[in-house]
Amino acid sequence: MRGFRPSCLIWISLAAGLSGATAQVGASIATNSPKPLSERVVAYEIEARLDAQKKTIDGNETLTYRNLTGKPQDTFPFHLYQNAFQPKSTFMQEERVHRQSFKWEDKYRASAEMKSLEVVGVGDLTSKIHFISPDDGNPDDRTVFEVKLPKPVAPGDSVQFKIQFHDQLGEVFARTGYKNDFIMGAQWFPKIGVWWQGAWNCHQFHANTEFFADFGTFDVRLTVPQNEVVGASGVEVSNISNPNGTNTLTFHGEDIHDFAWTASPRFREFTDTFNSSMGPVRIRLLIQPEHVSQADRHLRITKQTMDRFDRWYGPYPYKQITVVDPPTNGFRAGGMEYPTLITGDTTWWMPNGWHVVEEAVEHEFGHQYWYGMVASNEFEDAWLDEGINSYTECKILDDIFGTDRSSLDLWGITESDDEQQRNGYLEVADRDPMARFAYQYLNFNSYGGITYGKTATVLLTLEKIIGEATVRRALQTYFMRYRFTHPTKEDFLKTLEEVSGRNLRWYFDQAVYGTAILDYEILSATSDRLDWQEKNPPEAKRGETVYRTHVLVHRKGDFIFPVDVLVKFDNGESLRQRWDGRDRWVRYSYDKKARLESAEIDPESAVRLDKNFFSNSYVDKEDDRAARKLARYWTIAVQFLAQLAAWLV
Ligand SMILES: [Zn+2]
């Protein structure tokens, strides 16, 4: 629907409860959609004041929750994510388990304090608040609280919570907090859990996990010192100067499930527009002054990414995307996604050929689709977001930069993004199944390597089975069908089966639910004269002497996958075999007036899940083989250098 414009008006209630103003009438100001896109279970109105010196936020939150659960509800769980940044929290305990080198420092300490909680029509329930630890029973974890109402909220009714909270931010440890005068206001307000699959889903904050929340509207009024440049989810609807040296900025967001903001006096602002198929989208870039020379890179990759998402998977319906470049020394806030706001990741010296800027912005923008709109449960099915997003990252960066240089194209050294994803998977290939709750993974490395790297590699390998175009069509169907609905892993897998018209259970059982290794090898390949047993065989003559060639292919791993074997002879002939890969080995035999030249499994290297490409080929000329191996080692060396450089910055 290119060029589509809203044809009718909808009502929005713009912070009416905050400002005392009457509800404004007009077209949706935050999206290009003429009607609500989600069920809007929640409506948050938050008035918050930042003390930039003390790094505190004082907030008044009014949450209107619609009981669409189909049942009476009297108990409501809330996240208080800031309390994760305390030494005895589950988050920090897990940090220590996963990273022995981790040391607690008091500058990381943060907290969210519930000053009061009132339910309209019921009264003050502050004393009824109690912390729960549904995942691990840790009595010192205060990242989830529950409140029980004296009488249930009937199905279809709404309940209104009025909450006063006080945040003490810590130095950015994981995505949120401050670094010098930079503030990342993420996971900063009490957020209600999600009624999902017939139960409340409100996990504690874990070292590995991200987030899950319901869709709705956000009207947020932030009061900050006048020197602050502020970026936030949604769109800015007003900016008022107060006599006391502060500004009050009001933001409105629709059909989003979280609200994040940032403030810093150092931000430089650049804007651009992307014309999506639903209408114009304003791109607002807030960038560090020392990175201003990279503003174009940020804006260009945002538009290039939006263009591909719009054409390949579906429209971006919001009117704005805010791209935030955090300070380099606040890197722990970089490379993160929030609804309609993302953070990038760069340094002042980042050369154009090293696509770190582009990878970060592409990746975080991609989350607008899989995390932002599809909004699967990141505590439980992290791969549905990070993994699908890593796959689309590969496809989009390949399309922009070229398949073999999507990640790095510098001084003649190139590397592709899918090689990076595959390397991440190879490090931890059999540690955890993709279908594991994010906080139950063995460790950080396994969580990263499987959730991002393996999922991307599984979907790249799926192209070999159903074709690249079908995978793209299935992702489009999945996005358009399930956006704004919190789908499950089976919703995704069944969509792939439905769109491809294929039963792919054999593949999903192994790749998604299992940990089996896929590894096929050429065990041996020989050509022997057929007349070997004769006492005095005639001298071998090219084109006349008959050879018996054997190619022995071995399944080393437990993952069963059909295998293509390409056998080439020295008379130019080549034969391609397809083996179902089920038995432990297969032997191909040929009698020909030609000797074997090479035998290769999966000659296009399309089965990206294969753990060891080195063992996939036999070449008669040893030096050729050596050269191939060298090329593979070179890729690994480049990867290592890139890692090293990333650690050094
Ligand atoms: Zn991500």
XYZ file of C-alpha atoms and ligand atoms in Angstrom:
650
model
C 0.000 0.000 0.000
C 2.563 2.531 -1.132
C 1.623 6.138 -0.567
C -1.155 5.152 1.820
C -2.388 7.871 4.126
C -4.794 7.567 7.014
C -8.253 8.178 5.664
C -10.105 8.522 8.906
C -9.384 10.046 12.250
C -9.048 8.330 15.536
C -9.225 9.629 19.031
C -6.241 9.813 21.239
C -6.221 10.741 24.870
C -3.080 12.764 25.180
C -1.914 12.642 28.754
C -5.281 13.948 29.796
C -4.784 12.643 33.290
C -1.466 14.446 33.574
C -2.107 17.813 32.130
C -5.713 18.263 32.995
C -6.140 19.170 29.355
C -9.050 17.801 27.413
C -8.357 14.886 25.120
C -6.992 15.971 21.787
C -8.672 14.960 18.592
C -6.785 14.124 15.472
C -5.186 11.502 13.334
C -2.862 9.136 15.073
C 0.177 11.202 15.814
C 2.534 8.332 16.540
C 1.742 5.913 13.710
C 0.788 6.059 10.056
C -2.082 3.668 10.702
C -5.686 4.918 10.649
C -6.656 2.496 13.397
C -5.052 0.900 16.434
C -2.612 -1.835 15.476
C -2.647 -3.730 18.746
C -5.169 -4.693 21.408
C -3.797 -1.958 23.673
C -3.981 -3.863 26.915
C -2.147 -1.105 28.789
C -2.200 2.674 28.875
C 0.668 4.269 30.784
C 0.692 7.906 31.749
C 3.923 8.802 33.475
C 5.136 12.093 34.809
C 8.819 11.925 35.694
C 11.498 14.302 36.863
C 15.191 13.711 36.315
C 17.717 14.982 38.815
C 20.756 15.044 36.561
C 23.123 15.586 39.491
C 21.884 12.823 41.751
C 20.977 10.554 38.803
C 17.525 9.961 40.187
C 14.091 9.822 38.635
C 10.909 10.534 40.548
C 7.828 9.322 38.805
C 4.047 9.319 39.046
C 2.603 6.562 36.956
C -1.010 5.894 36.101
C -1.474 2.518 34.491
C -4.827 1.559 33.069
C -4.918 -2.188 32.535
C -7.671 -3.842 30.522
C -8.494 -7.315 31.706
C -8.635 -9.165 28.402
C -7.591 -12.438 30.016
C -11.123 -13.818 29.922
C -11.002 -14.481 33.668
C -11.465 -12.482 36.846
C -8.038 -11.297 38.021
C -7.141 -10.188 41.526
C -3.336 -10.577 41.527
C -1.077 -8.468 39.344
C 2.699 -8.859 38.965
C 5.025 -5.990 38.014
C 8.653 -5.745 36.929
C 11.030 -3.456 38.795
C 14.061 -3.983 36.625
C 16.336 -1.387 38.244
C 16.596 -3.571 41.350
C 18.653 -6.065 39.337
C 21.658 -3.820 39.861
C 22.223 -4.855 43.436
C 24.819 -7.328 44.655
C 22.447 -10.054 45.863
C 20.019 -9.922 42.956
C 19.541 -12.930 40.728
C 20.996 -10.895 37.863
C 24.259 -10.291 39.713
C 24.459 -13.841 41.086
C 24.200 -15.088 37.513
C 26.800 -12.591 36.316
C 29.206 -14.089 38.799
C 28.400 -17.675 37.777
C 28.812 -16.942 34.095
C 31.743 -14.605 34.396
C 34.115 -15.452 37.240
C 36.065 -12.286 36.488
C 33.005 -10.181 37.293
C 33.457 -7.986 40.328
C 30.713 -5.983 41.948
C 31.384 -2.258 42.146
C 29.185 0.077 44.079
C 28.891 2.487 41.165
C 26.627 -0.101 39.469
C 24.131 0.010 42.314
C 20.674 1.103 41.241
C 17.237 0.757 42.697
C 13.575 1.318 42.043
C 11.577 2.082 45.123
C 7.810 1.856 45.288
C 6.734 4.920 47.235
C 3.054 4.138 46.938
C 0.549 2.083 45.005
C -3.096 2.939 44.892
C -5.854 1.257 42.939
C -8.542 3.663 41.863
C -11.806 2.826 43.587
C -10.053 0.497 46.016
C -7.548 2.670 47.846
C -3.974 2.523 48.996
C -2.450 -0.954 48.594
C 1.181 -0.008 49.241
C 1.319 -2.341 52.225
C 0.089 -5.230 50.049
C 3.117 -5.093 47.756
C 5.371 -8.093 48.156
C 8.340 -9.264 46.130
C 8.274 -12.663 44.488
C 10.970 -14.712 42.756
C 9.075 -17.069 40.465
C 12.188 -18.326 38.650
C 14.679 -19.152 41.389
C 13.117 -18.359 44.765
C 15.943 -15.920 45.592
C 14.620 -13.992 48.638
C 17.042 -11.131 47.883
C 15.786 -10.535 44.372
C 13.461 -7.569 44.140
C 12.847 -7.358 40.407
C 9.242 -8.621 40.497
C 6.515 -7.625 42.902
C 2.937 -8.667 43.162
C -0.117 -6.941 44.519
C -3.411 -8.600 45.409
C -6.638 -6.653 45.157
C -9.398 -7.225 47.698
C -11.770 -8.160 44.907
C -11.080 -9.342 41.378
C -11.283 -7.278 38.213
C -13.970 -8.812 36.015
C -13.144 -9.945 32.484
C -13.428 -7.010 30.109
C -13.145 -4.437 32.909
C -10.255 -2.092 33.468
C -8.291 -1.398 36.585
C -6.271 1.731 37.233
C -3.057 1.709 39.257
C -1.565 4.930 40.535
C 2.053 4.440 41.447
C 4.709 6.717 42.852
C 8.246 5.484 42.338
C 11.792 6.660 42.884
C 14.726 5.404 40.806
C 18.339 5.715 41.735
C 20.268 5.045 38.542
C 23.647 3.360 38.586
C 26.508 3.613 36.144
C 25.496 1.787 32.985
C 26.104 -1.869 33.610
C 23.634 -3.459 31.270
C 21.870 -1.124 28.875
C 20.485 1.336 31.423
C 21.803 3.981 33.814
C 24.228 6.865 33.389
C 27.749 7.470 32.204
C 29.000 10.943 33.090
C 26.287 13.245 31.740
C 24.693 10.610 29.508
C 21.450 9.097 30.794
C 19.832 5.981 29.371
C 16.351 5.779 30.824
C 15.463 2.172 30.056
C 13.522 -0.288 32.240
C 12.939 2.628 34.561
C 9.265 2.418 35.558
C 7.120 -0.305 37.185
C 5.860 -2.388 34.280
C 3.053 -4.923 34.543
C 3.597 -8.552 33.473
C 1.892 -10.237 30.541
C -1.034 -12.632 30.768
C 0.166 -15.152 28.193
C -0.716 -18.750 27.451
C -3.210 -18.796 30.306
C -0.928 -17.506 33.075
C 0.922 -14.436 34.246
C 4.329 -14.203 32.673
C 6.555 -11.957 34.733
C 10.069 -13.323 35.029
C 12.772 -11.903 37.219
C 15.507 -9.900 35.511
C 18.292 -12.310 34.605
C 21.804 -11.723 33.367
C 20.888 -13.265 30.008
C 17.354 -12.130 29.507
C 15.674 -9.262 27.808
C 12.060 -8.277 28.020
C 8.404 -9.059 27.431
C 5.491 -6.685 27.851
C 2.006 -5.875 26.611
C 1.103 -3.378 23.927
C -0.642 -0.131 24.567
C -0.234 3.612 24.676
C 2.364 5.680 26.489
C 2.044 9.310 27.437
C 5.218 10.321 29.173
C 6.060 13.745 30.446
C 9.721 14.192 31.344
C 11.106 17.155 33.229
C 14.849 17.600 32.760
C 17.421 20.424 33.037
C 17.226 22.812 30.096
C 20.646 21.886 28.736
C 19.605 18.286 28.106
C 18.864 17.014 24.606
C 16.228 14.324 25.004
C 15.286 11.430 22.756
C 12.488 8.988 23.511
C 10.155 6.322 22.220
C 7.123 7.624 20.368
C 6.944 11.212 19.153
C 7.470 14.484 20.966
C 4.220 16.395 21.300
C 5.293 19.328 23.408
C 8.338 20.955 24.943
C 7.743 23.616 27.557
C 10.362 25.722 29.337
C 9.786 26.088 33.056
C 10.912 29.113 35.086
C 13.106 26.936 37.307
C 15.578 26.087 34.544
C 13.936 22.877 33.462
C 12.091 21.748 30.360
C 9.091 19.484 30.323
C 8.876 17.307 27.239
C 5.826 15.211 26.480
C 6.030 12.099 24.332
C 3.262 9.956 22.956
C 3.585 6.391 21.735
C 0.976 3.993 20.392
C 0.998 0.251 19.847
C 4.319 -0.117 21.613
C 5.121 -2.220 24.655
C 7.851 -0.237 26.346
C 9.097 3.297 26.623
C 12.754 4.322 26.803
C 14.408 7.697 26.725
C 17.844 9.225 26.793
C 19.233 12.602 27.774
C 22.601 14.253 27.373
C 23.746 17.839 26.885
C 26.297 16.568 24.364
C 23.980 15.078 21.723
C 24.038 16.577 18.234
C 20.820 16.133 16.298
C 20.370 15.141 12.642
C 17.109 14.277 10.952
C 16.025 12.590 7.756
C 12.890 10.997 6.337
C 12.146 7.545 5.025
C 9.043 7.176 2.901
C 7.625 3.845 3.951
C 4.729 2.120 2.239
C 2.476 3.468 5.012
C 3.740 7.019 4.956
C 6.737 9.135 5.922
C 8.870 8.134 8.873
C 11.025 10.725 10.571
C 14.510 9.520 11.436
C 15.960 11.387 14.370
C 19.626 10.767 15.084
C 21.194 11.875 18.351
C 24.931 11.473 18.010
C 28.005 12.191 20.104
C 29.926 15.291 18.930
C 33.074 13.245 18.280
C 31.085 10.961 15.953
C 29.427 13.674 13.877
C 31.478 12.686 10.824
C 29.622 9.355 10.957
C 26.131 10.892 11.017
C 25.637 10.085 7.330
C 26.613 6.473 7.896
C 23.959 6.180 10.598
C 21.228 7.837 8.532
C 22.108 5.954 5.347
C 22.052 2.506 6.932
C 18.801 3.318 8.738
C 17.126 4.165 5.437
C 18.676 1.228 3.585
C 17.516 -1.142 6.312
C 14.015 0.325 6.478
C 13.729 0.000 2.723
C 14.497 -3.737 2.775
C 12.272 -4.453 5.764
C 9.432 -2.567 4.108
C 9.801 -4.461 0.831
C 10.657 -7.905 2.207
C 8.790 -8.350 5.476
C 6.177 -5.642 5.972
C 5.663 -1.978 6.765
C 7.089 0.035 9.648
C 3.895 1.751 10.818
C 5.357 4.266 13.266
C 5.968 7.887 12.398
C 9.411 8.067 13.914
C 12.518 6.076 14.681
C 15.035 7.608 17.059
C 18.624 6.451 16.639
C 20.831 7.149 19.644
C 24.613 7.025 19.590
C 25.739 6.553 23.200
C 29.198 7.712 24.298
C 31.865 5.137 23.522
C 32.805 4.799 27.159
C 29.158 4.120 27.925
C 29.293 1.194 25.543
C 27.119 -0.957 27.746
C 24.171 1.121 26.596
C 25.074 0.625 22.933
C 23.503 -1.769 20.494
C 20.117 -2.024 22.165
C 16.532 -1.830 21.030
C 13.411 -0.265 22.481
C 10.160 0.432 20.696
C 10.857 3.147 18.098
C 14.218 3.936 19.723
C 17.515 2.154 19.171
C 21.080 2.657 20.302
C 24.012 2.223 17.931
C 27.633 1.448 18.555
C 30.708 3.187 17.197
C 34.047 4.811 18.017
C 35.609 7.962 16.590
C 38.101 6.050 14.470
C 35.732 3.502 12.915
C 36.814 3.123 9.263
C 34.125 2.965 6.562
C 35.073 -0.547 5.514
C 34.490 -1.960 8.950
C 30.726 -2.163 9.094
C 30.332 -1.980 12.860
C 28.117 1.113 12.637
C 25.964 -0.480 9.962
C 25.730 -3.831 11.712
C 24.623 -2.213 14.953
C 22.024 0.090 13.404
C 20.712 -2.582 11.035
C 20.486 -5.103 13.859
C 18.759 -2.792 16.303
C 16.368 -1.508 13.688
C 15.526 -5.118 12.803
C 14.385 -5.557 16.379
C 11.611 -3.063 15.678
C 10.029 -5.934 13.780
C 10.827 -9.087 15.742
C 10.973 -7.613 19.261
C 9.031 -4.403 18.761
C 6.032 -5.565 16.775
C 5.997 -9.383 16.773
C 7.049 -9.151 20.434
C 7.702 -12.781 21.256
C 8.649 -13.703 24.807
C 12.340 -12.843 25.166
C 12.650 -14.570 28.535
C 11.562 -17.871 27.069
C 12.019 -17.748 23.290
C 14.932 -15.355 22.888
C 15.891 -16.925 19.560
C 12.604 -15.841 17.983
C 13.809 -12.281 18.357
C 17.621 -12.252 18.412
C 17.972 -15.216 16.089
C 15.484 -14.259 13.390
C 16.935 -10.769 13.661
C 20.466 -12.079 13.146
C 19.270 -13.926 10.056
C 17.588 -10.835 8.577
C 20.740 -8.880 9.472
C 22.766 -11.263 7.285
C 20.307 -10.987 4.395
C 20.080 -7.202 4.510
C 23.797 -6.490 4.980
C 24.573 -8.986 2.208
C 22.169 -7.133 -0.046
C 23.711 -3.764 0.766
C 27.418 -4.612 0.766
C 27.732 -7.902 -1.113
C 27.593 -11.423 0.196
C 31.253 -11.947 0.973
C 31.941 -8.521 2.503
C 28.866 -7.652 4.497
C 30.790 -7.426 7.748
C 34.257 -6.281 6.748
C 35.687 -4.826 3.569
C 38.945 -3.179 4.529
C 42.446 -3.189 3.045
C 41.548 -6.184 0.901
C 40.324 -8.161 3.902
C 36.716 -9.223 3.680
C 34.336 -11.108 5.883
C 30.667 -11.900 5.616
C 28.117 -11.533 8.369
C 26.907 -15.109 8.007
C 30.477 -16.316 8.561
C 30.469 -14.343 11.809
C 27.152 -15.861 12.854
C 28.436 -19.323 12.008
C 31.609 -18.806 14.007
C 29.531 -17.813 17.022
C 27.549 -21.043 16.667
C 30.654 -23.217 16.180
C 32.101 -22.127 19.520
C 29.181 -23.624 21.439
C 27.501 -25.850 18.852
C 26.079 -28.540 21.154
C 25.765 -26.712 24.476
C 22.092 -25.772 24.467
C 19.037 -26.192 22.250
C 17.663 -22.997 20.731
C 14.330 -23.773 22.373
C 15.631 -23.212 25.907
C 14.572 -20.407 28.238
C 17.141 -17.642 27.887
C 18.157 -17.694 31.543
C 18.642 -21.451 31.569
C 21.488 -21.494 29.060
C 24.822 -22.862 30.209
C 26.489 -19.447 30.115
C 26.707 -16.146 28.216
C 28.721 -17.638 25.402
C 26.244 -20.393 24.824
C 23.308 -17.986 25.015
C 24.946 -15.711 22.429
C 26.315 -18.408 20.158
C 23.076 -20.391 20.038
C 20.425 -17.680 20.245
C 22.027 -15.416 17.661
C 24.570 -17.484 15.747
C 22.915 -20.865 15.594
C 19.449 -19.504 14.795
C 20.842 -17.427 11.932
C 22.775 -20.462 10.717
C 19.715 -22.727 11.030
C 17.667 -20.322 8.898
C 20.485 -19.904 6.364
C 20.667 -23.701 6.127
C 16.879 -23.841 5.767
C 17.331 -21.908 2.508
C 19.051 -25.018 1.201
C 15.875 -27.038 1.897
C 13.030 -24.699 0.902
C 14.836 -21.897 -0.956
C 15.762 -18.355 0.016
C 12.632 -16.814 -1.512
C 10.377 -19.164 0.473
C 12.132 -18.329 3.746
C 11.593 -14.648 2.980
C 7.927 -15.219 2.167
C 7.482 -17.200 5.380
C 9.051 -14.406 7.440
C 6.741 -11.918 5.792
C 3.722 -14.108 6.558
C 4.911 -14.599 10.140
C 5.412 -10.874 10.629
C 2.124 -9.773 9.095
C 0.089 -12.491 10.806
C 1.596 -12.329 14.270
C 2.660 -8.720 14.727
C 1.273 -7.272 17.977
C 0.279 -10.728 19.279
C 3.200 -12.380 21.189
C 3.472 -15.614 19.136
C 5.190 -18.806 20.296
C 7.992 -20.798 18.711
C 5.481 -23.248 17.254
C 3.625 -20.368 15.579
C 6.859 -19.536 13.802
C 7.790 -23.106 12.899
C 4.291 -23.917 11.640
C 4.352 -20.795 9.467
C 7.569 -22.015 7.850
C 5.921 -25.371 7.163
C 2.717 -23.829 5.892
C 4.363 -21.362 3.515
C 6.839 -23.903 2.178
C 4.188 -26.617 1.931
C 6.713 -28.996 3.442
C 6.884 -31.101 6.560
C 10.006 -29.741 8.222
C 9.551 -31.402 11.587
C 12.587 -33.638 11.028
C 14.694 -30.494 10.669
C 13.171 -28.513 13.546
C 13.373 -31.475 15.940
C 17.104 -31.620 15.392
C 17.981 -27.966 14.781
C 15.604 -26.105 17.108
C 14.756 -28.606 19.840
C 17.951 -30.667 19.733
C 21.675 -30.237 20.164
C 22.942 -32.801 17.641
C 25.967 -31.798 15.592
C 25.759 -31.734 11.814
C 29.057 -32.912 10.396
C 29.671 -34.901 7.245
C 33.096 -35.714 5.864
C 34.801 -37.348 2.909
C 36.392 -40.225 4.741
C 38.365 -41.410 1.734
C 38.443 -40.975 -2.032
C 40.526 -43.243 -4.270
C 40.994 -44.198 -7.907
C 42.520 -47.585 -8.576
C 43.160 -49.334 -11.874
C 40.529 -51.910 -12.575
C 43.207 -54.323 -13.821
C 45.276 -54.005 -10.659
C 45.364 -57.764 -10.175
C 47.054 -58.479 -13.524
C 50.690 -59.434 -13.362
C 52.023 -57.065 -15.971
C 49.377 -54.450 -16.609
C 49.933 -52.228 -19.664
C 51.199 -48.744 -19.074
C 48.415 -46.412 -18.046
C 47.009 -44.368 -20.929
C 44.897 -41.352 -20.388
C 41.408 -41.905 -21.712
C 41.917 -45.647 -22.124
C 42.853 -47.142 -18.779
C 39.821 -47.916 -16.661
C 39.855 -46.899 -13.010
C 37.578 -47.875 -10.201
C 36.882 -44.862 -8.048
C 35.507 -45.048 -4.529
C 34.244 -42.059 -2.593
C 33.380 -42.777 1.014
C 31.190 -40.226 2.779
C 30.819 -40.425 6.541
C 28.237 -38.945 8.901
C 30.325 -37.934 11.901
C 27.594 -36.206 13.871
C 24.128 -37.282 14.978
C 22.305 -34.635 12.933
C 20.806 -36.253 9.839
C 20.663 -34.050 6.780
C 20.566 -34.805 3.043
C 23.984 -34.401 1.509
C 25.067 -33.441 -2.016
C 28.319 -34.972 -3.155
C 30.099 -33.621 -6.224
C 32.655 -35.972 -7.771
C 34.953 -34.695 -10.532
C 37.149 -36.747 -12.855
C 40.252 -35.782 -14.764
C 38.435 -36.011 -18.103
C 36.275 -33.061 -17.140
C 33.287 -35.165 -16.194
C 31.475 -34.420 -12.957
C 28.686 -36.220 -11.152
C 26.447 -34.951 -8.435
C 24.925 -37.419 -5.973
C 22.270 -36.812 -3.361
C 22.500 -38.985 -0.260
C 19.764 -38.945 2.350
C 22.503 -38.882 4.988
C 20.736 -41.361 7.252
C 23.171 -44.238 7.501
C 26.578 -43.718 9.066
C 28.310 -43.850 5.701
C 27.799 -44.312 2.015
C 30.280 -45.481 -0.587
C 29.991 -44.315 -4.190
C 31.801 -46.422 -6.773
C 32.469 -45.613 -10.423
C 34.289 -47.448 -13.214
C 35.569 -44.886 -15.698
C 38.341 -44.229 -18.132
C 39.323 -41.369 -15.919
C 40.832 -40.823 -12.491
C 39.222 -39.020 -9.646
C 40.112 -35.357 -9.434
C 38.058 -34.207 -6.474
C 35.155 -35.123 -4.261
C 33.263 -32.539 -2.330
C 30.300 -32.529 0.036
C 27.951 -29.551 -0.254
C 30.043 -27.757 -2.895
C 28.196 -24.436 -2.431
C 28.783 -24.524 1.356
C 25.032 -24.007 1.695
C 24.678 -26.316 4.684
C 25.973 -23.667 7.030
C 25.307 -25.867 10.057
C 28.022 -28.319 8.995
C 30.525 -28.049 11.803
C 33.665 -28.647 9.833
C 33.996 -27.446 6.268
C 37.636 -28.589 6.182
C 36.624 -32.230 6.007
C 34.077 -31.669 3.259
C 36.430 -32.004 0.337
C 39.079 -34.206 -1.121
C 41.243 -32.727 -3.852
C 43.790 -34.846 -5.650
C 46.288 -31.993 -5.790
C 47.477 -31.427 -2.258
C 48.567 -27.824 -2.847
C 45.016 -26.858 -3.873
C 43.692 -28.310 -0.711
C 46.302 -26.506 1.308
C 45.289 -23.230 -0.319
C 41.635 -23.817 0.554
C 42.519 -24.584 4.135
C 44.669 -21.500 4.317
C 41.739 -19.398 3.136
C 39.596 -20.841 5.926
C 42.286 -20.138 8.535
C 42.551 -16.602 7.199
C 38.857 -16.066 7.857
C 39.285 -17.294 11.403
C 42.314 -15.015 11.886
C 40.330 -12.007 10.632
C 37.541 -12.901 13.010
C 39.996 -13.085 15.871
C 41.547 -9.716 15.025
C 38.113 -8.137 14.825
C 37.281 -9.549 18.244
C 40.562 -8.312 19.661
C 39.996 -4.829 18.333
C 36.467 -4.860 19.766
C 37.829 -5.703 23.198
C 40.450 -2.988 23.002
C 38.068 -0.104 22.353
Zn 19.792 -7.979 19.220
